[in-house]
CSV table of C-alpha atoms in Angstrom, one decimal:
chain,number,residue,atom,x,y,z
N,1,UNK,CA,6.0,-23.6,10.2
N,2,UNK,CA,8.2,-26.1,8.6
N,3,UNK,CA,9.2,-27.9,11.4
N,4,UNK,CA,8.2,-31.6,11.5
N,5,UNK,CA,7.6,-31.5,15.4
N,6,UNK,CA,5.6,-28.9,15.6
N,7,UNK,CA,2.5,-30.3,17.3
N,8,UNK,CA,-1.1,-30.3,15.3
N,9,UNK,CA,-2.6,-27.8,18.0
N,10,UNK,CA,0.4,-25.0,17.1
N,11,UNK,CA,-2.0,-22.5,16.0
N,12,UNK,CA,-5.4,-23.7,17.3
N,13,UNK,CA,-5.6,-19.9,18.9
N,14,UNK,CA,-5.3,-18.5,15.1
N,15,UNK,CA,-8.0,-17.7,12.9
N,16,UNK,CA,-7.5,-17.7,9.3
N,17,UNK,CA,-8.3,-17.2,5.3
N,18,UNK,CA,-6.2,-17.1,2.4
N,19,UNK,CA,-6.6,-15.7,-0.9
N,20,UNK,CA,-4.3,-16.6,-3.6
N,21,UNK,CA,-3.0,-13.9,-6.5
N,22,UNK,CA,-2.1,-16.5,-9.2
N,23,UNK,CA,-1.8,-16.7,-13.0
N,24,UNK,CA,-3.6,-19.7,-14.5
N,25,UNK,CA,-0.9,-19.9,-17.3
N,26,UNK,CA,1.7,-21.0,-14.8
N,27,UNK,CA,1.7,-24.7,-14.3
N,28,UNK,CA,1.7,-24.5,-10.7
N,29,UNK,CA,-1.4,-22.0,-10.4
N,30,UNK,CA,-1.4,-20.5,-6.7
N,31,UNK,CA,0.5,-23.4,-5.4
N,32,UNK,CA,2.2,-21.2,-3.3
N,33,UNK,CA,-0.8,-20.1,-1.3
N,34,UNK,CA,-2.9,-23.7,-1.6
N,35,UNK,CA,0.9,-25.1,0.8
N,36,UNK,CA,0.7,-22.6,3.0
N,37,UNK,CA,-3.5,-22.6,3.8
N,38,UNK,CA,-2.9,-26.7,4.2
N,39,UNK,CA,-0.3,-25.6,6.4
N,40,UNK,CA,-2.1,-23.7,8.7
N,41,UNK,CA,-4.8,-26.4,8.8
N,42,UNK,CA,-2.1,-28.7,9.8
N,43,UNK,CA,-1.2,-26.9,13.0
N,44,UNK,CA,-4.8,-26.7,14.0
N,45,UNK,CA,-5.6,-22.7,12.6
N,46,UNK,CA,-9.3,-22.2,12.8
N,47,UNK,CA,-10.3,-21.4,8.7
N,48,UNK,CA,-13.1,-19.1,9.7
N,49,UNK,CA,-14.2,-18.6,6.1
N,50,UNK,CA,-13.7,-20.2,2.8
N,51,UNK,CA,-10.1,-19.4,0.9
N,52,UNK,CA,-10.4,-18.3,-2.3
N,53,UNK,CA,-8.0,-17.8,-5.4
N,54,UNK,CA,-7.6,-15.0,-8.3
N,55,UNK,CA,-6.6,-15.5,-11.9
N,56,UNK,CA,-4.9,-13.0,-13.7
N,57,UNK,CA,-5.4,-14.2,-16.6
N,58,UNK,CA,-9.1,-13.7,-16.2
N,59,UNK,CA,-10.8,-10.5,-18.0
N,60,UNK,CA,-11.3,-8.6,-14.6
N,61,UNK,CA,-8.0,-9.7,-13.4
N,62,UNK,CA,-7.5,-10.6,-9.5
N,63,UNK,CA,-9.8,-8.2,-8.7
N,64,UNK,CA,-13.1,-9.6,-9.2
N,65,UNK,CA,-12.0,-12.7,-7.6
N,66,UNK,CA,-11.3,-10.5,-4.7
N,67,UNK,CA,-14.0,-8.7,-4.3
N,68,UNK,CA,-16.7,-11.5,-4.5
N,69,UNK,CA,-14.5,-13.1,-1.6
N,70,UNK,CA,-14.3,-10.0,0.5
N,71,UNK,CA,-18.1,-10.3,1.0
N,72,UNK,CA,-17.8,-13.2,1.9
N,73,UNK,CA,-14.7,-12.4,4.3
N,74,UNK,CA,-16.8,-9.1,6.1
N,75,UNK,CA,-19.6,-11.2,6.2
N,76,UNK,CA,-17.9,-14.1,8.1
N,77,UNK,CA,-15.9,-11.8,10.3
N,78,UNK,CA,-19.4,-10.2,11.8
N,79,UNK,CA,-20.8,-13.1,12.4
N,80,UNK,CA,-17.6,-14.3,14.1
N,81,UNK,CA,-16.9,-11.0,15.9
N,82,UNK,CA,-20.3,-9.4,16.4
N,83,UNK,CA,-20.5,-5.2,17.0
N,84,UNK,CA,-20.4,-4.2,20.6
N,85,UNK,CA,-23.8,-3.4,21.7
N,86,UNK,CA,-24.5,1.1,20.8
N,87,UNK,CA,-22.1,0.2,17.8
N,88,UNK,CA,-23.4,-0.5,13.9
N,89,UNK,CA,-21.6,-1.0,11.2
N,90,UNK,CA,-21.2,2.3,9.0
N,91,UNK,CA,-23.2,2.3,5.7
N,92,UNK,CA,-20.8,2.3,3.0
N,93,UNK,CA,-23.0,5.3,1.2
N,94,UNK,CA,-21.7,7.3,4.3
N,95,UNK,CA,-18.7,9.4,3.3
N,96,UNK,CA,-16.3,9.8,6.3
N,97,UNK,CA,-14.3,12.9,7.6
N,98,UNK,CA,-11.2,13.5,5.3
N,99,UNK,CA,-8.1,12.6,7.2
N,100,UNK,CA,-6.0,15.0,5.2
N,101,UNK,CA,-6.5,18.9,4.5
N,102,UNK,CA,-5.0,20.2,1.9
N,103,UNK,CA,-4.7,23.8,1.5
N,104,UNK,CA,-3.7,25.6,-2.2
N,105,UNK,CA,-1.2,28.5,-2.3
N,106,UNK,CA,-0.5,30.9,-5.2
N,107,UNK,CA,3.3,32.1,-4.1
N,108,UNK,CA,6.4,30.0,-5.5
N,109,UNK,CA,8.3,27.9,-3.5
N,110,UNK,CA,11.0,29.2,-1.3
N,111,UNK,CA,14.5,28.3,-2.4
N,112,UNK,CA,14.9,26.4,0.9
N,113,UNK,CA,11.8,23.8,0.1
N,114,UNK,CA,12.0,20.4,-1.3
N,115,UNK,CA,11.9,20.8,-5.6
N,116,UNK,CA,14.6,18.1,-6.5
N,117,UNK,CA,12.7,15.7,-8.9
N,118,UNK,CA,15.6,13.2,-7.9
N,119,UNK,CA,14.1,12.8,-3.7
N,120,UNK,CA,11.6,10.7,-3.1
N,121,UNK,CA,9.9,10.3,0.0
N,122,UNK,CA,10.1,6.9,1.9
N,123,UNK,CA,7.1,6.5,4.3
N,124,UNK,CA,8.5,3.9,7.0
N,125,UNK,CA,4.9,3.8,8.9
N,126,UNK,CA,1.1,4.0,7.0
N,127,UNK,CA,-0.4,3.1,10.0
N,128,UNK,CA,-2.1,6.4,11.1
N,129,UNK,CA,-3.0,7.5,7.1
N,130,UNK,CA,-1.1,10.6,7.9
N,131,UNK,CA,-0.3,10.4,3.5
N,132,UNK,CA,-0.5,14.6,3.6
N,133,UNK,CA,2.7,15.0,6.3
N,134,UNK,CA,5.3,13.9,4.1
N,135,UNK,CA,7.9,16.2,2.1
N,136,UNK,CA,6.3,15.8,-1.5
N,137,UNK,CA,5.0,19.2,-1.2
N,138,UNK,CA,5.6,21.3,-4.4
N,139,UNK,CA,4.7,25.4,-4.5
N,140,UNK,CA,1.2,24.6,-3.9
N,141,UNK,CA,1.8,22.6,-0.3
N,142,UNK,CA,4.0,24.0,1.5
N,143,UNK,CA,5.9,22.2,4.6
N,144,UNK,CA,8.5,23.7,6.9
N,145,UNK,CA,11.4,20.8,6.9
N,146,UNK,CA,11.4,21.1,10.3
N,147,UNK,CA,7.2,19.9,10.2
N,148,UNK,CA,8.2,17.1,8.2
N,149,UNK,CA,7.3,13.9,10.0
N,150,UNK,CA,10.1,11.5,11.5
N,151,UNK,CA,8.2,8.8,9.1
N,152,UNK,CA,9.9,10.2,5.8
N,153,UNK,CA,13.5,9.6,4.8
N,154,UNK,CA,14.7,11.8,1.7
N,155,UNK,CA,16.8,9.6,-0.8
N,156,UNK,CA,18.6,9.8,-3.9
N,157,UNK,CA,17.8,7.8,-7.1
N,158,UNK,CA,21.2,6.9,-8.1
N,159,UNK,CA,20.3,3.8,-10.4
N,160,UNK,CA,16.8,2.9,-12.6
N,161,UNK,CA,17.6,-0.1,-14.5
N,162,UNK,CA,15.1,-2.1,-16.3
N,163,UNK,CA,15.3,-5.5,-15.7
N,164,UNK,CA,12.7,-6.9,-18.6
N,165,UNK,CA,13.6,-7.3,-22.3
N,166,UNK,CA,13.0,-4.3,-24.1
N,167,UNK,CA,10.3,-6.3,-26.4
N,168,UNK,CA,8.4,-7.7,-22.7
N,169,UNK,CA,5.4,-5.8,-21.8
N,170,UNK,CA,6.0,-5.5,-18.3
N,171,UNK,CA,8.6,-2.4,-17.2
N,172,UNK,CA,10.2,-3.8,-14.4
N,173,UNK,CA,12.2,-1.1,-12.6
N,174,UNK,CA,15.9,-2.1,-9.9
N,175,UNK,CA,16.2,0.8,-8.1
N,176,UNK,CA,19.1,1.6,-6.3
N,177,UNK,CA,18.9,4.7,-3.3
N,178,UNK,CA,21.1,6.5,-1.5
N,179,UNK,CA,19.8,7.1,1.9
N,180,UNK,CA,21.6,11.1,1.9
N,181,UNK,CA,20.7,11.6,5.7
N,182,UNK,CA,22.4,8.1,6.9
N,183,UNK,CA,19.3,7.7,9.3
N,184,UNK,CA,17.6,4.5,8.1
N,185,UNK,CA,17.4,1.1,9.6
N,186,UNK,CA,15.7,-1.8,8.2
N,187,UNK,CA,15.3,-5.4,8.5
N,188,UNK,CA,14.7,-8.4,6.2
N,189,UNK,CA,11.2,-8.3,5.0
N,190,UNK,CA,10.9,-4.8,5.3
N,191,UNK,CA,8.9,-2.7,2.4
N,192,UNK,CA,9.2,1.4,1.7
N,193,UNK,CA,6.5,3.5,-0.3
N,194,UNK,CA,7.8,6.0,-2.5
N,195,UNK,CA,6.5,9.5,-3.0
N,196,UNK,CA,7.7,11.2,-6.4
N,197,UNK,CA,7.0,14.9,-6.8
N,198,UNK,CA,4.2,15.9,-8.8
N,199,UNK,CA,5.7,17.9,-12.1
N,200,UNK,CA,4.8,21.6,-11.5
N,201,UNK,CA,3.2,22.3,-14.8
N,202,UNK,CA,0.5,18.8,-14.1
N,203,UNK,CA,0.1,20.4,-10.9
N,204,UNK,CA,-0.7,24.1,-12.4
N,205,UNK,CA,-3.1,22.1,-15.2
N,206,UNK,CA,-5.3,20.7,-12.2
N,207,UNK,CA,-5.8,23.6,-10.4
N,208,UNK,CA,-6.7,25.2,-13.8
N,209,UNK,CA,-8.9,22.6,-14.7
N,210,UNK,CA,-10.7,22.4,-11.4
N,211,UNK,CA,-11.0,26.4,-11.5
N,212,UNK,CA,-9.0,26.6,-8.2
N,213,UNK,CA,-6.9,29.9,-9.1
N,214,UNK,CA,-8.6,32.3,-7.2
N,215,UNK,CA,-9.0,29.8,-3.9
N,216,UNK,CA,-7.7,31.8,-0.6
């Protein structure tokens, strides 16, 4: 994109909007994002909405920024890409099927399951919400290895430095992990999620709390 010659119809088959996460306390407030959107525009992107920006230094945060501009976003988007006809657009009162079942068991964990508070789950692919087929299962989820999906890597947390002054009021975590299983591949730009276990005793309160000791 930042190649002078690139001619002004580049990215007339691309439709676009930008939304900016800034902080109005830095002097160059969402420059970042305002570059890249005149960018685009350049190379003949279609802006198929208005762009919008957050603050964070407002009361709400980014958020209500956000969400006032995702009306506007949905909004824009049916009107550009209307709903096939026997198709409507689901009422947001309507709750969907759960994705997930989750089942509650009152036997411990076998020795052979996953209890190391030191793993953590990496989930290489969210794309199918599958959140429930990963290895942080405790006593009360249990999981087979063998079920676990090829998504998940277990890793060891070998390093947790904090990289803000001790006075700052961010914690800011470098994290260093040691892939035990030598299996994973990534490339620059890549992201992980992590999955830490759920402590047991939390785990035992919530089920208490929610009266689900005698569940089957």
């Amino acid at each position: 994109m930042l190649k002078k010659k690139l001619p002004n119809n580049f990215l007339d088959h691309l439709n676009f909007t930008t939304f900016g996460l800034g902080d109005s306390s830095y002097p160059k407030f969402n420059y970042a994002i305002r570059k890249i959107h005149k960018r685009l525009s350049q190379l003949g992107a279609n802006e198929f909405c208005d762009r919008s920006e957050g603050d964070e230094q407002s009361p709400e945060g980014t958020d209500a920024f956000y969400s006032a501009w995702e009306e506007v976003v949905l909004s824009s988007i049916k009107t550009k890409i209307p709903f096939p006809p026997g198709l409507s657009e689901i009422n947001e009162d309507e709750l969907l099927p759960p994705t997930v079942e989750f089942k509650i068991h009152s036997t411990e964990p076998k020795n052979d399951q996953l209890t190391n508070q030191k793993e953590i789950a990496i989930d290489r692919n969210l794309t199918d919400k599958q959140f429930g087929q990963g290895p942080q299962q405790s006593g009360n989820m249990k999981k087979k290895k063998s079920e676990i999906s090829e998504r998940y890597h277990i890793v060891e947390v070998t390093g947790n430095e904090r990289i803000t002054a001790d006075d700052h009021f961010q914690d800011v975590r470098k994290l260093t992990l040691k892939d035990t299983e030598s299996s994973m591949h990534y490339k620059p730009g890549d992201t992980i999620s992590l999955y830490p276990f759920n402590d047991k005793d939390d785990v035992e309160l919530l089920i208490k709390i929610l009266n689900w000791e005698n569940c089957p």
